[in-house]
mmCIF file of C-alpha atoms in Angstrom:
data_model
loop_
_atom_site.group_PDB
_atom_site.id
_atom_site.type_symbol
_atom_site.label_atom_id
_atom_site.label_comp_id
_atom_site.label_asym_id
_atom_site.label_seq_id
_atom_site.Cartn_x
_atom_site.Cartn_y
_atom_site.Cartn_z
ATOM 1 C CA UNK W 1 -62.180 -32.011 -148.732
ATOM 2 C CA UNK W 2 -60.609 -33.616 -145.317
ATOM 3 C CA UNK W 3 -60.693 -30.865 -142.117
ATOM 4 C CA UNK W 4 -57.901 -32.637 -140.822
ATOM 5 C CA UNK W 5 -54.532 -31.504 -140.873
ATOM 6 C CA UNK W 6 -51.482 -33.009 -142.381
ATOM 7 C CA UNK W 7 -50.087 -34.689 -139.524
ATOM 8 C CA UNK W 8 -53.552 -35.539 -138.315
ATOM 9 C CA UNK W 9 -53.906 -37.407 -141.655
ATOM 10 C CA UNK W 10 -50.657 -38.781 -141.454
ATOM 11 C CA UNK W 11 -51.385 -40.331 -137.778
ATOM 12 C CA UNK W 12 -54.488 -41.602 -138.796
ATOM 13 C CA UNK W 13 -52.657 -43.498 -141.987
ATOM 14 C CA UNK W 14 -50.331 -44.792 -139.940
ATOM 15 C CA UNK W 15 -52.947 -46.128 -137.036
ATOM 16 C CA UNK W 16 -55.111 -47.807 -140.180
ATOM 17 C CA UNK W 17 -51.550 -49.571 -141.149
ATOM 18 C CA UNK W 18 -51.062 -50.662 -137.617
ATOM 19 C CA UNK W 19 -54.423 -51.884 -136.999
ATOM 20 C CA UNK W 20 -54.501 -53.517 -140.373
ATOM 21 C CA UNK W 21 -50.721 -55.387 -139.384
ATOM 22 C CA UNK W 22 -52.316 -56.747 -136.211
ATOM 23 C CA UNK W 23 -55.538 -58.308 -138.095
ATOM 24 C CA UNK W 24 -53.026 -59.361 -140.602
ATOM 25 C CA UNK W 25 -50.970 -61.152 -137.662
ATOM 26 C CA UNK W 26 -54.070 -63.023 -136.267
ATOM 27 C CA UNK W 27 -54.527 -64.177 -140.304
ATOM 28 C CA UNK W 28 -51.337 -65.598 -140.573
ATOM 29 C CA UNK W 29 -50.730 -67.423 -136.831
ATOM 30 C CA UNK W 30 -51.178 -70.448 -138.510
ATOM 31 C CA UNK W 31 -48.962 -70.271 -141.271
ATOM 32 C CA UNK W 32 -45.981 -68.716 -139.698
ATOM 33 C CA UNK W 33 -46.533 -71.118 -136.693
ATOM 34 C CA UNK W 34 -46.681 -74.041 -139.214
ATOM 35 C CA UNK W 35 -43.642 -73.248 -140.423
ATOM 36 C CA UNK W 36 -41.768 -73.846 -137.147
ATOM 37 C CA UNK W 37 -43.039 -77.759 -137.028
ATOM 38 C CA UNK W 38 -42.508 -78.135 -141.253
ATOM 39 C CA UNK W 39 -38.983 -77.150 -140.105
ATOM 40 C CA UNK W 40 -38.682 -79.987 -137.582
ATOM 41 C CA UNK W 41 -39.971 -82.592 -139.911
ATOM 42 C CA UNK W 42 -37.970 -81.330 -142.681
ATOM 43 C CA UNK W 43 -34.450 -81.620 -140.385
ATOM 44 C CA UNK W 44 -35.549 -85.208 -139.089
ATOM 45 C CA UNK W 45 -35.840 -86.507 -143.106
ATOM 46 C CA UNK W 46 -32.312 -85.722 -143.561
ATOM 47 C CA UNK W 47 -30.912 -87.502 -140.615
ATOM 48 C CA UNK W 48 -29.692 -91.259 -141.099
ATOM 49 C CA UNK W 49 -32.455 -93.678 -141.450
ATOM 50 C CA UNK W 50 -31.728 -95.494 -137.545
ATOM 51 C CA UNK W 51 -32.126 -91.454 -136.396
ATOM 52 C CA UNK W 52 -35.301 -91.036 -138.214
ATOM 53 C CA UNK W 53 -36.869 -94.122 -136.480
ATOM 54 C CA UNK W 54 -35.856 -93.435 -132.700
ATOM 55 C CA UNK W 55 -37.826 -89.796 -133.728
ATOM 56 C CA UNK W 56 -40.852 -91.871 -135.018
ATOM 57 C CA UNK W 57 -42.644 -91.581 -131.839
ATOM 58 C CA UNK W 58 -41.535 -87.485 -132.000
ATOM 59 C CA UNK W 59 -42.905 -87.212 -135.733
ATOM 60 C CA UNK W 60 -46.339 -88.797 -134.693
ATOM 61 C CA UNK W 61 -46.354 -85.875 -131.962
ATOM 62 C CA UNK W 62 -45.559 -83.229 -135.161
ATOM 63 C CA UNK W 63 -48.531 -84.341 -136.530
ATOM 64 C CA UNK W 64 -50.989 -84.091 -133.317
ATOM 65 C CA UNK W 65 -49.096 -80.193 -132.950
ATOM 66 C CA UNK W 66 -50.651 -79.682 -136.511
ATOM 67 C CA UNK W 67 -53.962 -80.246 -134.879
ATOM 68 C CA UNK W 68 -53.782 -78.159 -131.913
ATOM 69 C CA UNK W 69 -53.174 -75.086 -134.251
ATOM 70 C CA UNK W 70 -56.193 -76.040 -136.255
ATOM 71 C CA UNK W 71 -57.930 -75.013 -132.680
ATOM 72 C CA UNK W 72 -56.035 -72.058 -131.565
ATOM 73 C CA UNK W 73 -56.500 -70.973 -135.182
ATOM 74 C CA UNK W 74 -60.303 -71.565 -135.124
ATOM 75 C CA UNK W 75 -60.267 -69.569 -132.077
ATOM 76 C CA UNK W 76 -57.552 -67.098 -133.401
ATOM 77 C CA UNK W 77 -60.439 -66.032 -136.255
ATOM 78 C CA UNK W 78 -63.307 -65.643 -133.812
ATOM 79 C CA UNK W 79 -60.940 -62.977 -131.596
ATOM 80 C CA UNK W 80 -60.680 -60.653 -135.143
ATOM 81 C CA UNK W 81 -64.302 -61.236 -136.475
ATOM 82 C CA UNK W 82 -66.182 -58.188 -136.424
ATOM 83 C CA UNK W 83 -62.539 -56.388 -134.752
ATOM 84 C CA UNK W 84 -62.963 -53.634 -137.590
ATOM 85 C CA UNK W 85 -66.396 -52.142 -136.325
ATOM 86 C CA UNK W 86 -65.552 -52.637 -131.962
ATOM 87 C CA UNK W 87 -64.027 -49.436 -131.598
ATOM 88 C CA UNK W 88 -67.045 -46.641 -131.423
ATOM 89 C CA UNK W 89 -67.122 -43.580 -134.338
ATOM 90 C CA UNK W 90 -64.714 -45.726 -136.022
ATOM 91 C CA UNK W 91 -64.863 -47.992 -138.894
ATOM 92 C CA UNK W 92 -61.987 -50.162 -139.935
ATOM 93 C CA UNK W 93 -63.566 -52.500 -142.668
ATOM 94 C CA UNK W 94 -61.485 -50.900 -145.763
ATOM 95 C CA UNK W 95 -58.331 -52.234 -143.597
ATOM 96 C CA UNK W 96 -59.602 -55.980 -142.926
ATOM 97 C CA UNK W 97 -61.408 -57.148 -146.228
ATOM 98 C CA UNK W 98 -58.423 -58.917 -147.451
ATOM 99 C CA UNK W 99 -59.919 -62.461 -145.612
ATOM 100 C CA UNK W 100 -55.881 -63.303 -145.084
ATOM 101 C CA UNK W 101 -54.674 -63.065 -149.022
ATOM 102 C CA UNK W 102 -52.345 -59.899 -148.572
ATOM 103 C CA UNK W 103 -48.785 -60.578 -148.899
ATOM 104 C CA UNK W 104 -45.834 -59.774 -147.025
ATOM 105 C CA UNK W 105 -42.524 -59.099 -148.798
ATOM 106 C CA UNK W 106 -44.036 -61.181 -151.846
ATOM 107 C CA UNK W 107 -43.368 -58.301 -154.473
ATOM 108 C CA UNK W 108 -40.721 -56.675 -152.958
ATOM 109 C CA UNK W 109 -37.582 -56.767 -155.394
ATOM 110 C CA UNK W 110 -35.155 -55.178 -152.681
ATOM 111 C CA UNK W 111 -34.243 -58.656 -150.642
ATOM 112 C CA UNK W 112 -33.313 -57.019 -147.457
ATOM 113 C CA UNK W 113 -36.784 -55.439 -147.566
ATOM 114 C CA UNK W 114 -38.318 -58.885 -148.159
ATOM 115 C CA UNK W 115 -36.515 -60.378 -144.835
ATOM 116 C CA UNK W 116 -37.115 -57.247 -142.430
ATOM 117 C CA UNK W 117 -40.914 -57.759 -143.451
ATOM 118 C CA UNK W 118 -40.975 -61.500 -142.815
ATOM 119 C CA UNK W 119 -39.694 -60.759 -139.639
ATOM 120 C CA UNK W 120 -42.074 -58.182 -138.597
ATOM 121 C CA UNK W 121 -44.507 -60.924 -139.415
ATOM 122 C CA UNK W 122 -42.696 -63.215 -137.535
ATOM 123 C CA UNK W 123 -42.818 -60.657 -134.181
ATOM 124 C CA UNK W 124 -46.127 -59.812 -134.674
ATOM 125 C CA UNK W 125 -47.233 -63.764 -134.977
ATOM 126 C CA UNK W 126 -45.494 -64.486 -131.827
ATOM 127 C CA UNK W 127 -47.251 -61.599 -130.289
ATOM 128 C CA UNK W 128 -50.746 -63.636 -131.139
ATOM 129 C CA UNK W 129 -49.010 -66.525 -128.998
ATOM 130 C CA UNK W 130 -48.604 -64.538 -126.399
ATOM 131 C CA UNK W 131 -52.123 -63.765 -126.610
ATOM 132 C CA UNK W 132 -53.233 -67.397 -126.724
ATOM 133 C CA UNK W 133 -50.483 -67.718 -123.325
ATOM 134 C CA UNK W 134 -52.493 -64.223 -121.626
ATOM 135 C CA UNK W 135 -55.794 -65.731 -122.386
ATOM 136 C CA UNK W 136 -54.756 -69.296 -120.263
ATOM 137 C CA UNK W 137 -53.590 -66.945 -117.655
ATOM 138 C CA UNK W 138 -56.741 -64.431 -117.304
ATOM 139 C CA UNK W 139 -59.255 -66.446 -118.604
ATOM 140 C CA UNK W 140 -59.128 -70.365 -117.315
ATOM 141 C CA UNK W 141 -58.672 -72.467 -114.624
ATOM 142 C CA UNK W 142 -55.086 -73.230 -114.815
ATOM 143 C CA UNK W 143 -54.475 -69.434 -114.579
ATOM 144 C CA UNK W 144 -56.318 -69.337 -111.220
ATOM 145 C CA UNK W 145 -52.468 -69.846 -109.287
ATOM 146 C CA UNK W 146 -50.820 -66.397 -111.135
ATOM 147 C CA UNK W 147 -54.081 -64.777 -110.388
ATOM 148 C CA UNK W 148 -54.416 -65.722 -106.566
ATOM 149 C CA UNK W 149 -50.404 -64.375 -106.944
ATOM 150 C CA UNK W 150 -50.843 -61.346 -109.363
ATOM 151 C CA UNK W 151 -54.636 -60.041 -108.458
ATOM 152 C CA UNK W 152 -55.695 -61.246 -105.178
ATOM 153 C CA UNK W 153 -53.423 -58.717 -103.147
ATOM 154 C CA UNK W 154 -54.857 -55.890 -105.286
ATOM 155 C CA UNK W 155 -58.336 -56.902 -104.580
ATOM 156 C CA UNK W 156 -57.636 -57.936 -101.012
ATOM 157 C CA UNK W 157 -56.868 -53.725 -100.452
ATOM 158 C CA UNK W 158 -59.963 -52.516 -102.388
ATOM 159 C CA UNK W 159 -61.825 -54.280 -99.412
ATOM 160 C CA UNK W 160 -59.604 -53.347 -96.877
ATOM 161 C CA UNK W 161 -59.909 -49.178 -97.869
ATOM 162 C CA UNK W 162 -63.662 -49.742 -99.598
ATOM 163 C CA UNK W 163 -65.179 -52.197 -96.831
ATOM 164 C CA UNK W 164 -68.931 -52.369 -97.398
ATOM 165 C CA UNK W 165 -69.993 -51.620 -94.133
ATOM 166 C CA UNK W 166 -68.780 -47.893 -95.386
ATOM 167 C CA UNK W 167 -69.633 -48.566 -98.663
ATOM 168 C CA UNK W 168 -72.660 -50.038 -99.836
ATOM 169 C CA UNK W 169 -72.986 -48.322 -102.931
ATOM 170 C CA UNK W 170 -69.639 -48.839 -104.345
ATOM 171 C CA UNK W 171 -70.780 -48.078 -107.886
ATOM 172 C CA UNK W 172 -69.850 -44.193 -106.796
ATOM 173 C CA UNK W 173 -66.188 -45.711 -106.228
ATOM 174 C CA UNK W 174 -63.867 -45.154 -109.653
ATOM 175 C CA UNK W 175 -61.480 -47.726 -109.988
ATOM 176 C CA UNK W 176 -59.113 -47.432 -113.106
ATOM 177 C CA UNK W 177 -56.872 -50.316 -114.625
ATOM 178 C CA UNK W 178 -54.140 -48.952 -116.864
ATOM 179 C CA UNK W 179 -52.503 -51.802 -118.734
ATOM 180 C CA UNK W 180 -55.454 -53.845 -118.147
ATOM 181 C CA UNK W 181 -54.523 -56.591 -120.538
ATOM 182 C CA UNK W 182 -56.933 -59.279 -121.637
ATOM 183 C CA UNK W 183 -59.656 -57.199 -118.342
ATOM 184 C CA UNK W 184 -59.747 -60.071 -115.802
ATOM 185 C CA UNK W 185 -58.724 -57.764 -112.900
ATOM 186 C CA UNK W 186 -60.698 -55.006 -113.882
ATOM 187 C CA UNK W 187 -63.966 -57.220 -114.235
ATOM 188 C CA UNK W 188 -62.938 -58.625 -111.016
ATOM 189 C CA UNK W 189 -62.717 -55.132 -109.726
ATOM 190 C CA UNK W 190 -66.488 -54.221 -111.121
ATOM 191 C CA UNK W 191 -67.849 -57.618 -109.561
ATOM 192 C CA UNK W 192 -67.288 -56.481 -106.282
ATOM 193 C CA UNK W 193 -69.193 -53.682 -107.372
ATOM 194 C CA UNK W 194 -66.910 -50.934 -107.718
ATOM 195 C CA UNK W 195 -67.177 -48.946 -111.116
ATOM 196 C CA UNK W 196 -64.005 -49.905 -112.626
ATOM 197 C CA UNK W 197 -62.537 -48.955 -116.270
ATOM 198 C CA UNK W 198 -59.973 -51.201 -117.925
ATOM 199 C CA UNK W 199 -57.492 -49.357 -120.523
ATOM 200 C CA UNK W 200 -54.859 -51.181 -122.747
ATOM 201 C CA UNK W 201 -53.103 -49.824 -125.435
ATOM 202 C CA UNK W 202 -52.400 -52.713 -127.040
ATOM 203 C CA UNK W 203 -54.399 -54.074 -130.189
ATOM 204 C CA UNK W 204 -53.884 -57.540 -130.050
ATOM 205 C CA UNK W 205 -54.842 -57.379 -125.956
ATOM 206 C CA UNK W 206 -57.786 -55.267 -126.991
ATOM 207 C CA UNK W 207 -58.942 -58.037 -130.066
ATOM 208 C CA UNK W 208 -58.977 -60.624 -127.883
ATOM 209 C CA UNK W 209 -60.480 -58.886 -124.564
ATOM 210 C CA UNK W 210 -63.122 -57.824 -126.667
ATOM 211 C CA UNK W 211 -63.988 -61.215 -127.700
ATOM 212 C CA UNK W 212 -63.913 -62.428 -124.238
ATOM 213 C CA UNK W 213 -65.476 -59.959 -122.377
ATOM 214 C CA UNK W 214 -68.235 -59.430 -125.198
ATOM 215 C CA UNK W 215 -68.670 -62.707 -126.801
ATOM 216 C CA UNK W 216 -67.982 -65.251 -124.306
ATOM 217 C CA UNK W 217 -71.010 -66.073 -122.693
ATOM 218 C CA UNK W 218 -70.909 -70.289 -121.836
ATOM 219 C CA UNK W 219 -67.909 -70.802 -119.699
ATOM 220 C CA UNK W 220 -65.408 -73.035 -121.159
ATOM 221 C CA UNK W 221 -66.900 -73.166 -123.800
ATOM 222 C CA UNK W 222 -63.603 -72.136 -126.337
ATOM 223 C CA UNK W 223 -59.898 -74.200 -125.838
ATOM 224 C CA UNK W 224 -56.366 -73.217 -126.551
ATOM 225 C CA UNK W 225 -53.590 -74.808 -126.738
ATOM 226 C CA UNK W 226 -50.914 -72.168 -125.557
ATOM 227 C CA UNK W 227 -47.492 -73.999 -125.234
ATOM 228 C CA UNK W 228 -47.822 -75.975 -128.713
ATOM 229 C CA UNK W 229 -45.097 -73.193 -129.805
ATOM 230 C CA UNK W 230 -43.038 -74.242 -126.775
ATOM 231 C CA UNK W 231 -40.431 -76.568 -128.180
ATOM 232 C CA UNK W 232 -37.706 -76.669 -125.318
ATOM 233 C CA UNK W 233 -37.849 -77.823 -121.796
ATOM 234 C CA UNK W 234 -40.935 -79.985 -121.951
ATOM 235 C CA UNK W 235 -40.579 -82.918 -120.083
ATOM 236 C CA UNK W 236 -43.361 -85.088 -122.570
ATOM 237 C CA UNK W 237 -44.645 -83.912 -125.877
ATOM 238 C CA UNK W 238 -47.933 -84.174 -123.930
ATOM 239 C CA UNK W 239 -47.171 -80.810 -121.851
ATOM 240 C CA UNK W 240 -46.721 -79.465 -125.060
ATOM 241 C CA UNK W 241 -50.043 -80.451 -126.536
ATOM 242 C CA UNK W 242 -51.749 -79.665 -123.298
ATOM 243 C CA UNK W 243 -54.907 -77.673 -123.872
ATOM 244 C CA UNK W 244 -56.632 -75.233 -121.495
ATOM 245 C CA UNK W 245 -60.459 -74.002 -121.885
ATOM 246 C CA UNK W 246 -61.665 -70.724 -121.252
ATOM 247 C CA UNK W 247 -63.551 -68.520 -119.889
ATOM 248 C CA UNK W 248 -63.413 -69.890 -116.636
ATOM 249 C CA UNK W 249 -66.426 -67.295 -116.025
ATOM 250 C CA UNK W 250 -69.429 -66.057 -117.914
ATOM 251 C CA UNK W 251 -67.879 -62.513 -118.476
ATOM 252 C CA UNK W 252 -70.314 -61.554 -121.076
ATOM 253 C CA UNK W 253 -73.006 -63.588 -119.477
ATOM 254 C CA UNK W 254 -72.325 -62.366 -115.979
ATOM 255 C CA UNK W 255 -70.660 -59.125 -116.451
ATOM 256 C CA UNK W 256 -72.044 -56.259 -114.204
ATOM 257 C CA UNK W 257 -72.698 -53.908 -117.835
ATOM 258 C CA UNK W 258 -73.627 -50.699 -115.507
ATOM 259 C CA UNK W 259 -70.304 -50.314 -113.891
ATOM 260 C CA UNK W 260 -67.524 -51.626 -116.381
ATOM 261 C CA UNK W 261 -65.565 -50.883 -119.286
ATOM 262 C CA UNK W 262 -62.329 -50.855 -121.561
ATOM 263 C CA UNK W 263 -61.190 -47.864 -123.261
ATOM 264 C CA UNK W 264 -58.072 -48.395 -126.057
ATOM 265 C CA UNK W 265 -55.450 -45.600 -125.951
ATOM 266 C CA UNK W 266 -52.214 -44.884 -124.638
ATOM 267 C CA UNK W 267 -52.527 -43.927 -120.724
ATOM 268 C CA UNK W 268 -50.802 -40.361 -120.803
ATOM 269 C CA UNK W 269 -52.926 -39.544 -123.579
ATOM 270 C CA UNK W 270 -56.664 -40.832 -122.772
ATOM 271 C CA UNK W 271 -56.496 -39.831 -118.836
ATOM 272 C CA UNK W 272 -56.088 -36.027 -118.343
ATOM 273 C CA UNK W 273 -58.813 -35.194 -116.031
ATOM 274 C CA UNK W 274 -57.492 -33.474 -113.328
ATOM 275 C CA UNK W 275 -58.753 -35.443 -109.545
ATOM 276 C CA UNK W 276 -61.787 -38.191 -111.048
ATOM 277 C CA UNK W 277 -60.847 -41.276 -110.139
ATOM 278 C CA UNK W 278 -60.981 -43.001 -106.493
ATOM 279 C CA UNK W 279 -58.319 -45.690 -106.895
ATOM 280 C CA UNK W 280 -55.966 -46.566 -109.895
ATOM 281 C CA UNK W 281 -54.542 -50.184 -109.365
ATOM 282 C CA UNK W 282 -51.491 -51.115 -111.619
ATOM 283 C CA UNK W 283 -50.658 -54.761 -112.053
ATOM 284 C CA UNK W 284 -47.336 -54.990 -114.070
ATOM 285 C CA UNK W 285 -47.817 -51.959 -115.671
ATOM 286 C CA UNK W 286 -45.889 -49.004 -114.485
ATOM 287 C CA UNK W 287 -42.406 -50.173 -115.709
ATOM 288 C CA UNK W 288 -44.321 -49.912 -119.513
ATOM 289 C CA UNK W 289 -43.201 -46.392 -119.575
ATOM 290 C CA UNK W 290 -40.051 -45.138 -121.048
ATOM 291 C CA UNK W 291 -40.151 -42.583 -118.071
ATOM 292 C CA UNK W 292 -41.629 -44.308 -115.204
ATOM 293 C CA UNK W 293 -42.128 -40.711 -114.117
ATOM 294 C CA UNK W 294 -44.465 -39.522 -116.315
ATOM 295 C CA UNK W 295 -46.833 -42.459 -115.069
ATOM 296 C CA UNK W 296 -46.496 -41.378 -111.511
ATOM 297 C CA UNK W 297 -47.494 -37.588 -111.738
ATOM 298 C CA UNK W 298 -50.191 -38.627 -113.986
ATOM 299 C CA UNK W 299 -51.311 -40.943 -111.838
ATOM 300 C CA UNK W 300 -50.974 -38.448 -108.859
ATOM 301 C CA UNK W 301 -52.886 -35.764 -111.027
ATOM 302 C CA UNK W 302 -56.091 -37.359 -112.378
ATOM 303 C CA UNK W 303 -56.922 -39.244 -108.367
ATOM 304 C CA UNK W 304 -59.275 -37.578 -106.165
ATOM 305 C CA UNK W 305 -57.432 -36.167 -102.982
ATOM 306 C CA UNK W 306 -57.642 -38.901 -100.695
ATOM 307 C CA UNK W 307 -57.665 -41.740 -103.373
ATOM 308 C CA UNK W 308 -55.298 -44.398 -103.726
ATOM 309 C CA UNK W 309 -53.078 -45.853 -105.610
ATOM 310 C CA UNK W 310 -52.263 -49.909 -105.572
ATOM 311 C CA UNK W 311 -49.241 -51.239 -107.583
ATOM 312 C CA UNK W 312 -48.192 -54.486 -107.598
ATOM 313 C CA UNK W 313 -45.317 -56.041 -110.299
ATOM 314 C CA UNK W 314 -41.741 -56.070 -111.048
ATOM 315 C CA UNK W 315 -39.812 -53.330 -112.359
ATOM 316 C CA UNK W 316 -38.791 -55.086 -115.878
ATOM 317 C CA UNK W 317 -38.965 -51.676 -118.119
ATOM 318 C CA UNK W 318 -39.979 -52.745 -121.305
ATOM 319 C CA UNK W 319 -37.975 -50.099 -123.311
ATOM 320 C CA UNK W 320 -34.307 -50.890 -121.687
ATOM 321 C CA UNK W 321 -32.173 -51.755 -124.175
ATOM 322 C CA UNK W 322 -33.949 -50.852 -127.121
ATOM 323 C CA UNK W 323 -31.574 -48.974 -129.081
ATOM 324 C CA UNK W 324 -34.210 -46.951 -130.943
ATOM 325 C CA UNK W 325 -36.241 -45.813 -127.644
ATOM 326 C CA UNK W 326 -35.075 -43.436 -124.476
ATOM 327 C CA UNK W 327 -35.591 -45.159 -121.490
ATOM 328 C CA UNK W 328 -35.008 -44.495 -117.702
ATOM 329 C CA UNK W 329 -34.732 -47.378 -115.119
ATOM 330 C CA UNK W 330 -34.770 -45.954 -111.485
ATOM 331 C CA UNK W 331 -33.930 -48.914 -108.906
ATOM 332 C CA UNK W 332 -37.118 -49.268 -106.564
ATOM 333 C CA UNK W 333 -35.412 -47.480 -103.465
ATOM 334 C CA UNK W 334 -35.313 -44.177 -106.227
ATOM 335 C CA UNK W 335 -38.656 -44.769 -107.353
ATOM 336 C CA UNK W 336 -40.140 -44.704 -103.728
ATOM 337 C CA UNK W 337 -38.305 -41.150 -103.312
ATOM 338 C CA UNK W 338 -40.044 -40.096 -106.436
ATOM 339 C CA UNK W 339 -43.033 -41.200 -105.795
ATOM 340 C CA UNK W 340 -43.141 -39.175 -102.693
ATOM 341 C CA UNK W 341 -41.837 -36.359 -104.143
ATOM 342 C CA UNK W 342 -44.527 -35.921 -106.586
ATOM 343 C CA UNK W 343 -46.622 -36.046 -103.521
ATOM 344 C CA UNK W 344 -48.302 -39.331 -102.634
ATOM 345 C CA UNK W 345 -48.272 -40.840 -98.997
ATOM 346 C CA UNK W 346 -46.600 -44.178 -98.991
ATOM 347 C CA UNK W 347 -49.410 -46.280 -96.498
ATOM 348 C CA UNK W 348 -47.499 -49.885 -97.471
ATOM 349 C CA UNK W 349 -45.096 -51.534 -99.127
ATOM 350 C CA UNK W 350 -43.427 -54.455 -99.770
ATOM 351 C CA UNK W 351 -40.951 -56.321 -101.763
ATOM 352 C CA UNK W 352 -40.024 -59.858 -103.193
ATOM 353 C CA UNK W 353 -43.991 -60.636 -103.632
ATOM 354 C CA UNK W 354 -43.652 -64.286 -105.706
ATOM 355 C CA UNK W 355 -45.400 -63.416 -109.167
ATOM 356 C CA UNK W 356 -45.465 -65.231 -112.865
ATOM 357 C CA UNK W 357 -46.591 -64.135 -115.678
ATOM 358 C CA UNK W 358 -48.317 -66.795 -118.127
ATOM 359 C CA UNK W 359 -45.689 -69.384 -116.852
ATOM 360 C CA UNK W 360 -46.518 -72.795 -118.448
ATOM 361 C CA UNK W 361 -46.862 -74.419 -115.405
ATOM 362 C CA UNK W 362 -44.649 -78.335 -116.685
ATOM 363 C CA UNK W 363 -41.860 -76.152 -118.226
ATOM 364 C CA UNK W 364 -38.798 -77.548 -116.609
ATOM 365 C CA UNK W 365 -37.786 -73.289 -116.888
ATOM 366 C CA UNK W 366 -40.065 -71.121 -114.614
ATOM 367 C CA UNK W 367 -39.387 -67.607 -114.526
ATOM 368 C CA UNK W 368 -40.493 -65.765 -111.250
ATOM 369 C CA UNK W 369 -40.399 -62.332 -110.483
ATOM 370 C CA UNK W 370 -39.670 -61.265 -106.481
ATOM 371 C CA UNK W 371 -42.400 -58.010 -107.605
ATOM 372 C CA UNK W 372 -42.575 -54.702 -104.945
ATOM 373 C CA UNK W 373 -46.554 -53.922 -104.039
ATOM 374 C CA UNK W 374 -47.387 -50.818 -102.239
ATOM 375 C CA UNK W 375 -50.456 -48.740 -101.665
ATOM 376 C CA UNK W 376 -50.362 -44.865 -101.476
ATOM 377 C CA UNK W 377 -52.333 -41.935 -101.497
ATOM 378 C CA UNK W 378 -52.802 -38.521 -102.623
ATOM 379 C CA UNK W 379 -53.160 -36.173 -99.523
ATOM 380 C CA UNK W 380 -56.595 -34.323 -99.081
ATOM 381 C CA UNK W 381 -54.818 -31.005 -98.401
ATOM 382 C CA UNK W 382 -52.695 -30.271 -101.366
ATOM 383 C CA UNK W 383 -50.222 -27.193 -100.857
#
């Protein structure tokens, strides 16, 4: 007989169903992504014959894209081997043993049904992509520009308000990393010996940072090809096949195991301890929330007085828009007035700080974001 309750039950059903749609993404990258190129090659046969041979040259190209899936694929299927037993006290395998056979919409007899599925395959596939892009960004050498952009001021203050000559022992220093991602920063963070703790909420981050950080231990050992599903603004078909290798690092082989970690979780609801944590650095995170507010006084409540808080991204929120989801969107000159309303001490800030986020670098389209960074603290006498 289960002890839990109802909706207890119910929310664990529905996190088994989510966890087994991610797997079930990674499973079908290739196919849906195959689909996109079998759609190329299936418009160029119906052109006129003198189109079809100035495209010759493109069609050889079609084939070599075919190839660099068969890599990100083999790569895609190492990231969610084993993905049902990484989370401790729980056990996934009854949602992963399908080995990629499930169906989606298959033996659905409502049509409508059948297309809203495919496309929440579709979404969820292009999420994987994204992960391949993320992996280029945090994990390889041709990353190394949006991380001098992205990290390097955030670990340029640690040193500037931890300096060693104060702090030898930085291990009694608790740096957390909301919205950590595929954990480059934060296992930058616990190299300079700092105890840091990375947590992401999102599965298909978590999948793959768990591969990286866990079983990743020659560097560059793996290669992706991230912009293969890039099919505009590429000056050569070559940009598009480019491939990147990663890790760029041994993070499993090199890792400092005493003083870092990932939890999985969303942020309001894992963090609730009241003044534990000596810094809490954000790197495009805080504009995740559909109230930005709730991320500040959380923030404000779980640091030690006297601890700090480093932000550093644009202010994008994720859930504007969405006509499902309530969402708030405070300009930044109203989000510095709340932030030191709930309380914190604004030491610095800036704004139009150059940042990109897993830009392919030969796109003739770069976005770039001008992001705000500021540091601030919690005051040591609380009234």
């Amino acid at each position: 007989m289960s002890s839990m309750s109802p909706a207890e039950e119910i929310d664990e059903a529905q996190e088994r169903a989510h966890f087994r749609a991610v797997v079930t993404a990674f499973k079908y990258y290739k196919l849906c992504s195959l689909d996109r190129i079998h759609k190329s090659e299936a418009i160029i046969s119906k052109l006129p014959a003198n189109h079809q041979r100035r495209l010759e040259k493109y069609k050889t190209y079609l084939t070599k894209f075919k190839k660099c899936l068969d890599i990100n694929n083999s790569v895609v299927h190492l990231i969610i081997k084993d993905v049902d037993t990484m989370f401790e006290n729980v056990d996934h395998s009854d949602t992963v043993a399908t080995n990629g056979t499930e169906s989606f919409g298959c033996n659905y007899n409502n049509c409508e049904i059948v297309i809203q599925k495919q496309h929440k395959m579709q979404h969820d596939v292009e999420k994987v992509q994204s992960v391949l892009k993320n992996i280029v960004r945090d994990w390889s050498d041709i990353g190394a520009p949006e991380r001098e952009q992205c990290y390097k001021p955030i670990l340029d203050e640690l040193e500037e308000r931890f300096p060693l000559d104060e702090y030898s022992d930085r291990r009694q220093i608790k740096v957390l990393v909301p919205g950590a991602g595929l954990g480059r920063l934060a296992w930058e963070i616990a190299a300079k010996g700092f105890w840091c703790q990375g947590n992401e909420f999102s599965l298909f981050m978590l999948f793959a940072s768990n591969f990286i950080l866990n079983r990743c231990a020659e560097i560059n050992k793996y290669t992706v090809h991230p912009w293969v599903h890039q099919y505009v603004n590429n000056v050569t078909c070559e940009h598009q096949l480019l491939g990147a290798k990663f890790p760029d690092v041994r993070p499993s082989g090199d890792r400092p195991n005493h003083n870092f970690s990932m939890t999985a979780g969303d942020f309001l609801k894992v963090y609730t301890e009241q003044d534990e944590w000596s810094c809490i650095a954000t790197c495009f995170f805080i504009d995740c929330a559909p109230n930005v507010i709730e991320f500040i006084e959380r923030i404000y409540n779980i640091l030690k007085p006297g601890g700090y808080w480093i932000n550093l991204g644009p202010l994008l929120y994720h859930y504007s828009d969405m006509p499902t989801e309530s969402s708030i969107e405070p300009p930044y000159d109203i989000l510095l007035e709340i932030i030191r309303d709930v309380g914190f001490d604004i030491l610095n800030e800036r704004t139009g700080v150059k940042t990109k986020y897993a830009q392919n670098p030969n796109s003739m389209m770069q976005h770039e974001y001008d992001s705000v960074f500021f540091v601030c603290r919690k005051p040591y006498c609380q009234f």
